[in-house]
Coordinates of C-alpha atoms and ligand atoms in Angstrom, one line a residue:
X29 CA -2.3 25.2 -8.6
X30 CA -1.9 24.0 -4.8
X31 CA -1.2 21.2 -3.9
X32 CA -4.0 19.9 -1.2
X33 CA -3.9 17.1 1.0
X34 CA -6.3 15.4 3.8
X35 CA -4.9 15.7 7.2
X36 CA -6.3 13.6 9.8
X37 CA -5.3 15.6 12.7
X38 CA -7.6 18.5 11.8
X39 CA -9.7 16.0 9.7
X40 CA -9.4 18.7 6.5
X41 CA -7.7 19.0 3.1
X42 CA -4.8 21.7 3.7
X43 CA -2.4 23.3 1.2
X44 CA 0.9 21.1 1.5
X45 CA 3.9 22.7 1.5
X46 CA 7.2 20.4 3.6
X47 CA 9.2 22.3 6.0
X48 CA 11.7 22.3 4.1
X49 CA 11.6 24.0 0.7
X50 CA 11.0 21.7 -2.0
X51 CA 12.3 18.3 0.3
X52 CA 9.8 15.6 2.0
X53 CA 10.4 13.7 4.4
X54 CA 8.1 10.8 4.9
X55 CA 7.7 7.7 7.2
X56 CA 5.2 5.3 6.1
X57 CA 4.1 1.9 8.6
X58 CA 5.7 -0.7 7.0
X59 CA 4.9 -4.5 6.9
X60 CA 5.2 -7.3 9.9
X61 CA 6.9 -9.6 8.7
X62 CA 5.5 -12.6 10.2
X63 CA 3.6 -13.8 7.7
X64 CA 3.5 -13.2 3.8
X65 CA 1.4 -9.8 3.1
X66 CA -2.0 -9.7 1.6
X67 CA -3.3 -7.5 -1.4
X68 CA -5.3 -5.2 1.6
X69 CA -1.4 -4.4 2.9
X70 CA -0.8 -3.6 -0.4
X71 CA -3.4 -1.4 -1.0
X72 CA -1.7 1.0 1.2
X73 CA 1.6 0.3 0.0
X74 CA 0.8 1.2 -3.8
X75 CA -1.0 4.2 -2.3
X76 CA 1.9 5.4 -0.6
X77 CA 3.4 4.8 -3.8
X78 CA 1.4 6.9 -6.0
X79 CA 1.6 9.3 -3.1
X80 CA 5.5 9.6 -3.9
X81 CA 5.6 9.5 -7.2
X82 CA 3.2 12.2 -7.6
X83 CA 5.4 14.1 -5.2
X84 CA 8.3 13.6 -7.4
X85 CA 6.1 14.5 -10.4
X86 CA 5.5 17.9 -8.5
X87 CA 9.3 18.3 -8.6
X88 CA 9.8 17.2 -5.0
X89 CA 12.9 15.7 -3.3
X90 CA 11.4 12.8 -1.4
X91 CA 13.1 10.8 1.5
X92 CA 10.8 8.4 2.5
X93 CA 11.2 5.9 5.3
X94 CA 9.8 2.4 5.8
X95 CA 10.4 0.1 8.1
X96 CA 10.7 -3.8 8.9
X97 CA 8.5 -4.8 12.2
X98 CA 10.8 -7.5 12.5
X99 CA 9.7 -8.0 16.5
X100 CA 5.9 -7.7 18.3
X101 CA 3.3 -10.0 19.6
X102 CA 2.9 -11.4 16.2
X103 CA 6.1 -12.4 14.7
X104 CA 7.1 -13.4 18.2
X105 CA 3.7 -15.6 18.4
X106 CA 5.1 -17.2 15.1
X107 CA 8.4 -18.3 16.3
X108 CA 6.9 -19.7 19.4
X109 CA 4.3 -21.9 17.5
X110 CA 7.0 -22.9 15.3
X111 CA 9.8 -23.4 17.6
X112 CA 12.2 -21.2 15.5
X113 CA 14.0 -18.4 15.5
X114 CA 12.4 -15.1 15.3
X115 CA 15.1 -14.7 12.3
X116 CA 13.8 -17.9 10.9
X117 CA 10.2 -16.0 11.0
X118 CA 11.0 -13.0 9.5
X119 CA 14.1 -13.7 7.2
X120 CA 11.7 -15.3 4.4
X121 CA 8.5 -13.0 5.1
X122 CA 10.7 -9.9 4.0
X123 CA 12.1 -11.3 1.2
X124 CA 8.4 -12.5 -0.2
X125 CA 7.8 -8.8 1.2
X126 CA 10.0 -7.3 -1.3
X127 CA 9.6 -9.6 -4.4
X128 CA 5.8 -8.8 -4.2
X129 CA 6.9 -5.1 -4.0
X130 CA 9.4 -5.3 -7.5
X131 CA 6.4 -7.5 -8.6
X132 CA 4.2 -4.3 -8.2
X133 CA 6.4 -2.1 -9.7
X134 CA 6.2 0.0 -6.1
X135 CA 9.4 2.0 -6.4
X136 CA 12.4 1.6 -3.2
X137 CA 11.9 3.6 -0.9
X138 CA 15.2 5.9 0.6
X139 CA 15.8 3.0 3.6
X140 CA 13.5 0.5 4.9
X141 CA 15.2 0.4 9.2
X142 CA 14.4 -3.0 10.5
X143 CA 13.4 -2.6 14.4
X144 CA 15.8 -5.4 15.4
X145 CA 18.7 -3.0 14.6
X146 CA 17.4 0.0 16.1
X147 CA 17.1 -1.3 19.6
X148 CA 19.3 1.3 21.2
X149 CA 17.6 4.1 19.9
X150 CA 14.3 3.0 21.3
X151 CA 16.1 2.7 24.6
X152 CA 17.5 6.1 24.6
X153 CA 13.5 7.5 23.4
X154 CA 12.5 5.6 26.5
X155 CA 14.8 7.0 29.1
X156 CA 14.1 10.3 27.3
X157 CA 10.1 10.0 28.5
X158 CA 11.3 8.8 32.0
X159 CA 14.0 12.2 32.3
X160 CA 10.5 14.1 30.9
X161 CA 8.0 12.1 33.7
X162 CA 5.6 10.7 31.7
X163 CA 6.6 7.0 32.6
X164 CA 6.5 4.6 35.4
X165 CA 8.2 1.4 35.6
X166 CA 6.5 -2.4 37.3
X167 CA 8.3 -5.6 37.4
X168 CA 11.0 -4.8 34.3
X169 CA 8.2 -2.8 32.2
X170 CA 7.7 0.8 31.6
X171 CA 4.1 2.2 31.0
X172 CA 3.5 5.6 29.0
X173 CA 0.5 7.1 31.6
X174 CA -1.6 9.1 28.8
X175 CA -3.1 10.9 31.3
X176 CA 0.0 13.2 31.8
X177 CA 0.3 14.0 28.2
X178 CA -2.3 16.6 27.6
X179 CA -4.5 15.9 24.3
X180 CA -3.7 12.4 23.9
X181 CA -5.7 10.7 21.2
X182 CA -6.6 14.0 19.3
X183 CA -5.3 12.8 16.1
X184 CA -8.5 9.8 16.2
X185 CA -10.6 12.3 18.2
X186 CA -10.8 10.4 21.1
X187 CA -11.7 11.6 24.9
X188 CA -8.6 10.1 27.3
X189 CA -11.8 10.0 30.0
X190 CA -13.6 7.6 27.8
X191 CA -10.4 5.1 27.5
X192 CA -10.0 5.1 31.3
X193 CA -13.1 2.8 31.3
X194 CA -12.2 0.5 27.8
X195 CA -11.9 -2.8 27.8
X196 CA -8.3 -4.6 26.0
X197 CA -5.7 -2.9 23.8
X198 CA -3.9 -5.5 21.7
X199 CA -2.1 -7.9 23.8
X200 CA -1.2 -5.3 26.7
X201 CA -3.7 -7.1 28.8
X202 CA -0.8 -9.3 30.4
X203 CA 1.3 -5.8 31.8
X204 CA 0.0 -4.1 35.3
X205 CA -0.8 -0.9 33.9
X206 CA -2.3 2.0 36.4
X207 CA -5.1 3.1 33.8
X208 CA -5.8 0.5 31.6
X209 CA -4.9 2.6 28.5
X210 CA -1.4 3.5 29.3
X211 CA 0.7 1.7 26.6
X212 CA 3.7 -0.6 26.9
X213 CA 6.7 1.0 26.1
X214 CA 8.7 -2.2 27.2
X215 CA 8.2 -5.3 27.8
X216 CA 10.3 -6.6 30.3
X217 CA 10.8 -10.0 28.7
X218 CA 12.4 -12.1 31.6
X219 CA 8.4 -13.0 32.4
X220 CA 6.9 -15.3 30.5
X221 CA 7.8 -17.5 27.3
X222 CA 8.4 -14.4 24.9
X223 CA 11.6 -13.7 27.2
X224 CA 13.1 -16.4 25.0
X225 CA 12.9 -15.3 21.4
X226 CA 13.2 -12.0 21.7
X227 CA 15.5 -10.4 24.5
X228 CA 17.1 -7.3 24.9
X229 CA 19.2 -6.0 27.9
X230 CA 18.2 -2.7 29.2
X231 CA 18.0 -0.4 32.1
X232 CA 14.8 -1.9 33.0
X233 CA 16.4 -5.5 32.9
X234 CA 15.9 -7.7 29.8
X235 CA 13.1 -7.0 27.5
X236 CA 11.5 -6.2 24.5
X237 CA 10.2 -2.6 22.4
X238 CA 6.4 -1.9 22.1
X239 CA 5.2 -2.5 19.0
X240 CA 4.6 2.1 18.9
X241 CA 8.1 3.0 20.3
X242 CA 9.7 1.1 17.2
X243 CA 8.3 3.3 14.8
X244 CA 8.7 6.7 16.9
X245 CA 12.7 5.8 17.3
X246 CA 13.0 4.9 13.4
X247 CA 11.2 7.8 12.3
X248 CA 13.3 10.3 14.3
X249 CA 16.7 8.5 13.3
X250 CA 16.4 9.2 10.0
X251 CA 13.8 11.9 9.1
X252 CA 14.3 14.7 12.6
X253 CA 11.9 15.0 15.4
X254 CA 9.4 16.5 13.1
X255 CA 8.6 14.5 9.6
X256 CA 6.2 16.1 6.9
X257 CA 4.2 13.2 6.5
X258 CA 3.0 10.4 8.4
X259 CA 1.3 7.7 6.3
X260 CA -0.3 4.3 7.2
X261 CA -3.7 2.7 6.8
X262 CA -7.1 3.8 8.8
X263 CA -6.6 1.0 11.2
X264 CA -3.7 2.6 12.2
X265 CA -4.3 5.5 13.7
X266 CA -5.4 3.9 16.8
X267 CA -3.6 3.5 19.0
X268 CA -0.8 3.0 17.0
X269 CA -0.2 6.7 15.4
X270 CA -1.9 8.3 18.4
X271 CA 0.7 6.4 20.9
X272 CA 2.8 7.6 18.4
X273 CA 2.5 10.9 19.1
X274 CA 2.4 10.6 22.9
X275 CA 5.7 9.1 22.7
X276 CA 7.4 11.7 20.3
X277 CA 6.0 14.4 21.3
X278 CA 6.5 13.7 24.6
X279 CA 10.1 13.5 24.2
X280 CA 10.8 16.2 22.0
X281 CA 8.2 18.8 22.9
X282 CA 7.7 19.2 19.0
X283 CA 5.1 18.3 16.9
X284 CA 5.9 14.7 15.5
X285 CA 3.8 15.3 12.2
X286 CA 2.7 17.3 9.9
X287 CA 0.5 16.2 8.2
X288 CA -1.1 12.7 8.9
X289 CA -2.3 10.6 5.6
X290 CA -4.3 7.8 6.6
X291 CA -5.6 5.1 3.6
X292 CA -8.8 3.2 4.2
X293 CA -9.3 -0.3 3.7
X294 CA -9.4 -3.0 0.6
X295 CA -12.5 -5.2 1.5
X296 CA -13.4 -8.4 0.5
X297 CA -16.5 -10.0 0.6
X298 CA -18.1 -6.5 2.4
X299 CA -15.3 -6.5 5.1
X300 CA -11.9 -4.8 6.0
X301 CA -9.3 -8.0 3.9
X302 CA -7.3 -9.6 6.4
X303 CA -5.4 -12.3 7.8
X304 CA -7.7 -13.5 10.4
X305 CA -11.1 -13.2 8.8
X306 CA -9.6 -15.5 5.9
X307 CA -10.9 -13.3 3.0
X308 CA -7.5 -12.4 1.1
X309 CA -5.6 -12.5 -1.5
X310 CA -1.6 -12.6 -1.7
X311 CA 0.2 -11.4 -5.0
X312 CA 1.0 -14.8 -5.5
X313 CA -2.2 -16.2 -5.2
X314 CA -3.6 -13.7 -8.1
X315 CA -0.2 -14.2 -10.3
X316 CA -1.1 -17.9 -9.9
X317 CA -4.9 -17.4 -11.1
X318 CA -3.6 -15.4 -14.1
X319 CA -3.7 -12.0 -13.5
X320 CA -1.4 -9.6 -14.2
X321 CA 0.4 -7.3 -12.0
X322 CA -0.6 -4.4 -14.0
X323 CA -4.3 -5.2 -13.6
X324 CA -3.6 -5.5 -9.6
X325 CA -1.5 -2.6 -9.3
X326 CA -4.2 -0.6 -11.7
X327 CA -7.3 -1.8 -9.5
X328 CA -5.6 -1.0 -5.7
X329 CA -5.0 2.7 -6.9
X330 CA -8.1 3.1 -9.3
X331 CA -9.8 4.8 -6.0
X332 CA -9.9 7.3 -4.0
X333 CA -7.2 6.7 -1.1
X334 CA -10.0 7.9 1.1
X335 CA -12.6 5.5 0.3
X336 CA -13.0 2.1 0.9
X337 CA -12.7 -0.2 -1.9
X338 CA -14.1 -3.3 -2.5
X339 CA -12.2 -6.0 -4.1
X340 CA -13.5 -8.7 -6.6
X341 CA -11.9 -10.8 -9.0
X342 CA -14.7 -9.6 -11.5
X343 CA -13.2 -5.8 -10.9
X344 CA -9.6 -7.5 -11.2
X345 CA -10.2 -8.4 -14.8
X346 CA -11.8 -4.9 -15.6
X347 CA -9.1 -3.1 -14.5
X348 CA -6.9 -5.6 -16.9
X349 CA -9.3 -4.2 -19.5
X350 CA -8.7 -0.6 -18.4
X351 CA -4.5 -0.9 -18.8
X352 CA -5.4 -3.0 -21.8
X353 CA -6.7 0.3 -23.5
X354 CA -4.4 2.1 -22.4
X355 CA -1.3 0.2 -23.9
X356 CA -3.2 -0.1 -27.1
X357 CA -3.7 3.7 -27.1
X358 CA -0.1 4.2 -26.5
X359 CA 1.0 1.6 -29.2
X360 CA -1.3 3.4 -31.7
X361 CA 0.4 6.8 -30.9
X362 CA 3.8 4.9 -31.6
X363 CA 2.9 3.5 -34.8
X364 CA 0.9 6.4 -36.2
X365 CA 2.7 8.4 -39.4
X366 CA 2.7 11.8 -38.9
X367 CA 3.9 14.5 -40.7
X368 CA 5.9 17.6 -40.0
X369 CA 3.1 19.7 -41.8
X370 CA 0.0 18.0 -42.2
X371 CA -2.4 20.8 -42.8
X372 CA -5.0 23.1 -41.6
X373 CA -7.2 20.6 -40.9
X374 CA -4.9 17.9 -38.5
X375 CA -5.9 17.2 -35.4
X376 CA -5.0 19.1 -32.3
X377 CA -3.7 16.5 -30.5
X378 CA -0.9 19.0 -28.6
X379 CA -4.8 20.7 -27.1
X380 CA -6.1 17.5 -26.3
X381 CA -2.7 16.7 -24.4
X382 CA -2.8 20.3 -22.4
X383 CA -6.1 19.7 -21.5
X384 CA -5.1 16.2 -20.3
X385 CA -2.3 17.7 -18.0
X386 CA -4.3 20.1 -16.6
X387 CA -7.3 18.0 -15.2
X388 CA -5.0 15.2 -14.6
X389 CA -2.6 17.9 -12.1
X390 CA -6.1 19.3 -11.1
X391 CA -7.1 15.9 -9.8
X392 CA -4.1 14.6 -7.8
X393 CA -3.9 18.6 -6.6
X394 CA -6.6 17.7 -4.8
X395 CA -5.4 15.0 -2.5
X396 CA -4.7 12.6 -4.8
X397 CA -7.6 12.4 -6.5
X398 CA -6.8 9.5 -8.2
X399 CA -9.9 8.3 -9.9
X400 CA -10.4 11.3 -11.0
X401 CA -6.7 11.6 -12.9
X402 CA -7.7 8.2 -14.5
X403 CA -11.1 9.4 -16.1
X404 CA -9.0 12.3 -17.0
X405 CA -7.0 10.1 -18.7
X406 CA -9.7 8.1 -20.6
X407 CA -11.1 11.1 -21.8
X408 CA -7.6 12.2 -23.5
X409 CA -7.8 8.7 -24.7
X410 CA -11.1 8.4 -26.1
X411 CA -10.9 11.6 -28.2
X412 CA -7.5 11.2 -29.1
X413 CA -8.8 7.8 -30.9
X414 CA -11.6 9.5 -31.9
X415 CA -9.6 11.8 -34.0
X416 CA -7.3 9.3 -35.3
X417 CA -9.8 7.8 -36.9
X418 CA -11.1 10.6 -38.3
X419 CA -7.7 12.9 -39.1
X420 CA -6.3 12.2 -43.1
X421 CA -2.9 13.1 -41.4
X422 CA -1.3 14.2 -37.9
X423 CA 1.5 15.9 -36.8
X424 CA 4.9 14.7 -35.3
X425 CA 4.3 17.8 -32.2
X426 CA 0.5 16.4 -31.7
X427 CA 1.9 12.8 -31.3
X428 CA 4.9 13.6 -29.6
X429 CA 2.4 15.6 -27.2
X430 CA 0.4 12.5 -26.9
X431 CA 3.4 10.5 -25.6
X432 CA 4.8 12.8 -23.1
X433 CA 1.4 12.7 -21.6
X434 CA 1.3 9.2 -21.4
X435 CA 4.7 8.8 -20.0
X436 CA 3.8 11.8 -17.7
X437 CA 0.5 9.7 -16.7
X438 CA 2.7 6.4 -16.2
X439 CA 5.4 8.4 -13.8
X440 CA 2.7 8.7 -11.5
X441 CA 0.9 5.5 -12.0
X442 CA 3.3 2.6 -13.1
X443 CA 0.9 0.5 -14.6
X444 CA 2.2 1.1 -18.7
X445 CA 5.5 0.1 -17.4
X446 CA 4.6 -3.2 -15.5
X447 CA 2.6 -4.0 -18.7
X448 CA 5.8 -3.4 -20.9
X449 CA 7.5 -5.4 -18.3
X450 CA 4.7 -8.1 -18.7
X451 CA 4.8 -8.1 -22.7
X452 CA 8.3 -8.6 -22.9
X453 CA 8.3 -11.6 -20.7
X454 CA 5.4 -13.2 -22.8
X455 CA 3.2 -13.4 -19.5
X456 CA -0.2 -13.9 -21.2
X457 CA -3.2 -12.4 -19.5
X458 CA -6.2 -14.6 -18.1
X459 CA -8.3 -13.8 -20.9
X460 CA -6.0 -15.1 -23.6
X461 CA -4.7 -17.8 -21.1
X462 CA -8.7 -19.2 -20.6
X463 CA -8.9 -18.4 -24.2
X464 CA -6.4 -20.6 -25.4
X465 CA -7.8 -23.5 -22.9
X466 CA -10.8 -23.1 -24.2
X467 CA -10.2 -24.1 -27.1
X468 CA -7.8 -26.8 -26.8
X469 CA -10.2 -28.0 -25.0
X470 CA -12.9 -27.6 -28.2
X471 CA -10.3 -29.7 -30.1
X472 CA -10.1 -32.3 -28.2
X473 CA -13.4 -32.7 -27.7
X474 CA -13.6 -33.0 -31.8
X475 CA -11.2 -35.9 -31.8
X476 CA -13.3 -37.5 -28.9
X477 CA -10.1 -37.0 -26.5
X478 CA -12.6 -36.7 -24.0
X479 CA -10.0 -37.4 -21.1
X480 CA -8.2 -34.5 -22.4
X481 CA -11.1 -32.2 -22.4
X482 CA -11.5 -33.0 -19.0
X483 CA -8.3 -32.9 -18.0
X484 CA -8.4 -29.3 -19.5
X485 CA -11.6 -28.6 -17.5
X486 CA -9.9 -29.4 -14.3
X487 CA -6.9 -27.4 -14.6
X488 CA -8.7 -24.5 -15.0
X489 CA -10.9 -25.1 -12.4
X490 CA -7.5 -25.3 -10.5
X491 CA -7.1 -21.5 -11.6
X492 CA -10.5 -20.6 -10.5
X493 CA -12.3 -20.8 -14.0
X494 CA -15.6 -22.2 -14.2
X495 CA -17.0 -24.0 -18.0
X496 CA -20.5 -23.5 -18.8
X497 CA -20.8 -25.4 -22.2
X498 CA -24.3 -23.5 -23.5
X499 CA -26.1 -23.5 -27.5
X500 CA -23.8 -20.8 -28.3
X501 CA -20.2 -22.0 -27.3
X502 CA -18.2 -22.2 -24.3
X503 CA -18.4 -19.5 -21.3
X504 CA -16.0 -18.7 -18.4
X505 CA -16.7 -17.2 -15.3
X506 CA -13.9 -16.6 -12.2
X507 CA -15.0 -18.3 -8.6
X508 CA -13.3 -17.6 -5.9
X509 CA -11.1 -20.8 -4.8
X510 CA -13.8 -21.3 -1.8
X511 CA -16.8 -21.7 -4.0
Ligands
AMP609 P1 0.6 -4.7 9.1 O1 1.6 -5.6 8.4 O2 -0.6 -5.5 9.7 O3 1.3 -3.9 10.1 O4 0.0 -3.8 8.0 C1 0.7 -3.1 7.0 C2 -0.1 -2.0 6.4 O5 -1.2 -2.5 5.7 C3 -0.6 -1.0 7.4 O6 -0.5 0.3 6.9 C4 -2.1 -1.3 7.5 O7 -2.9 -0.2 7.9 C5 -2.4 -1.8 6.1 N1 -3.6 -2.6 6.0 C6 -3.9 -3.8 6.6 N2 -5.0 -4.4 6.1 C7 -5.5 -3.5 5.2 C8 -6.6 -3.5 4.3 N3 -7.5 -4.5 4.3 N4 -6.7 -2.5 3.4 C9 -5.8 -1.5 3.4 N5 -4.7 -1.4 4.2 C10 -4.6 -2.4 5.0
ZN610 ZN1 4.2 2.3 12.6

């Protein structure tokens, strides 16, 4: 079987194979860190996760990059408002960063550069594209003019012509650009209020990155001037990964990427989850609530990277279901006798387990179908129990099958782990959590500690659980914290 993945430059799935026999090398967007991220950042993270791990799976080496935007507009914006440092900004932000990460169970990536300490390097990339001509310089800036890099802005299949006549690019406006969609490749900083946070000395007098050049001069430091894979989310690809390009390309004369993976959007409430619209989540905020990471880290990779998912607390407690079944499934293949001969008429659990392997390999083959792999998964489940109910005895090689598939399934998708993790800590789930509430509550309702009961109410309306006292008992239901 081939391995197949989506490339947005030719906008088709292609056999993947890395330049180098049996290595990738991988640069993936990372986080700004100017404010804590949100469950929609972390959709592409666990993506890009899964995206590794399965590479791994496939017997790859993998050296993946990720970096720190630890200076643009926005963390720059936050120190300002704040009157600290831009240290003071970020310091915390990546450290929330990374405990939501290890909270995820997403695995460390090979180094994660922070663009503060690669300066220099941008610099040089700069001075590279001025030797090359495809810069000019005004008042302590320098511009990349896209109209001297032929095929600018294939990779989001966009006509250069068209963008001589747009309107803003984010937060370029202030620079005096020739066309207005050359890109900033630095910001001279001696000119207004950023100057002040955030100042570098360079041969265009003091100043700043672009937000684009800092992931170009990362990505060649430590992966060449031509990397495998390219990953970030849809949002990114312009003009971040297409200035991207300009910028690499136009200093090396090679291609920058290989392949280009591009993950679309967790929505909430019907649009893209974000920071400004309000509609999001952080880990924290769902941990809080109840949830387990296992259900959060199940639900952001329970679709297709390519399609858009919509996210709801409802689906947040289905996917605790989903990992529910399968850690009962895999405890039940634990505790199960078996025998070393258990007659003609056992089970063939090591069949059910090949079969497994092979649409579950099929599946992520075929760029990363991961929904797929799942029902491929429930399927083994489902008539694995099946035929545990049903089988007088099994055999030690079907069961032993049975767990090398699920530990096989679990490399890939880290969800059994984090549930392990979550057992052995004694984190209890919402369900048994509200549960339990419930009916303390009941009790003290039955000794007429009505204060209690209300008390009991409250807090978990504080968690987002709504009573509805009906003929037939107490029901629950999850509002969001707005309702
Ligand atoms: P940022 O910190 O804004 O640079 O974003 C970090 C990563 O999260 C980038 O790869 C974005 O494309 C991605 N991202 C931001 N919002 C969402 C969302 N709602 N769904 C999926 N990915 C997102
Ligand atoms: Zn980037």
């Amino acid at each position: 079987m081939t391995l197949r993945f989506h490339n947005t430059l030719t906008r088709t799935v292609e056999d993947f194979e890395p330049a180098e026999p049996g290595h990738v090398r991988m640069y993936t967007c990372g986080p700004t860190v100017y404010d804590r991220a949100h469950i929609g950042n972390f959709r592409a993270f666990a993506w890009e996760d899964l995206l590794r791990r399965y590479l791994k799976w496939r017997g790859y080496r993998v050296t993946q990059v990720m970096n720190l935007t630890d200076v643009d507009d926005r963390t720059i914006q936050a120190a300002i408002d704040r009157g600290i440092s831009l240290d003071e900004v970020t310091a915390p932000v990546t450290e929330s960063f990374f405990e939501d990460w290890e909270t995820l169970g997403l695995e460390s990536v090979e180094r994660n550069p922070r663009a503060t300490e690669h300066v220099p390097q941008m610099i040089e990339l700069v001075r590279r594209l001025e030797g090359a001509g495809f810069t000019y310089e005004k008042d302590g800036s320098v511009y990349f003019a896209i109209d001297r890099f032929p095929g600018y802005g294939g990779l989001a299949n966009i006509d250069p012509e068209a963008l001589r006549i747009g309107g803003r690019v984010e937060g370029d406006e202030n620079y005096s650009k020739e066309n207005p969609r050359d890109f900033v490749l630095w910001k001279g900083g001696a000119r207004d209020r950023e100057g002040e946070v955030a100042v570098w000395d360079s041969p265009w007098g003091p100043g700043r990155p672009g937000w684009h050049l800092e992931c170009s001069a990362m990505a060649m430091e430590y992966l060449g001037e031509t990397l495998d894979i390219h990953t970030g989310g849809v949002d990114n690809i312009f003009p971040h990964h297409v200035n991207e390009i300009a910028q690499s390309e136009g200093a090396t004369g090679k291609p920058f990427a290989r392949w280009w993976m591009h993950a679309e959007h967790l929505l909430s409430e019907g649009e893209k989850m974000s920071k400004s619209l309000g509609n999001f989540y952080t880990v924290e905020s769902l941990l809080e609530r109840g949830f387990r990471p296992s259900a959060i880290r199940y639900l952001l990779l329970s679709a297709h990277y390519r399609t858009q998912l919509n996210f709801t607390l409802d689906g947040l407690k289905d996917a605790d279901r989903a990992v529910a079944r399968l850690y009962e499934f895999r405890r039940r293949v634990a505790e199960t006798p078996s025998a070393e001969h258990p007659g003609s008429d056992a089970p063939d659990l090591e069949g059910l387990a090949n079969r497994w392997r092979e649409a579950f390999t099929a599946a992520l083959d075929d760029d990363l179908n991961a929904s797929d792999g799942l029902g491929a998964t429930f399927t083994m489940v489902r008539e694995a129990n099946l035929a545990l109910d049903e089988a007088a005895a099994v055999s030690t090689a079907g069961l032993e099958a049975l767990r090398v598939a699920l530990d096989d399934f679990d490399a890939v998708f880290g969800v059994l782990a984090l549930r392990e993790r979550e057992e052995a800590s004694g984190s209890a789930g919402i369900e048994e959590w509200v549960e339990e509430r419930i009916a303390a509550r009941a009790a003290a309702r039955a000794d007429r500690d009505f204060a209690r009961a209300d008390a009991i109410r409250d807090e978990l309306l504080d968690r987002g659980v709504a009573l509805e006292d009906g003929p037939s008992g107490t029901r629950w239901k999850l509002v969001s914290q707005a309702d």
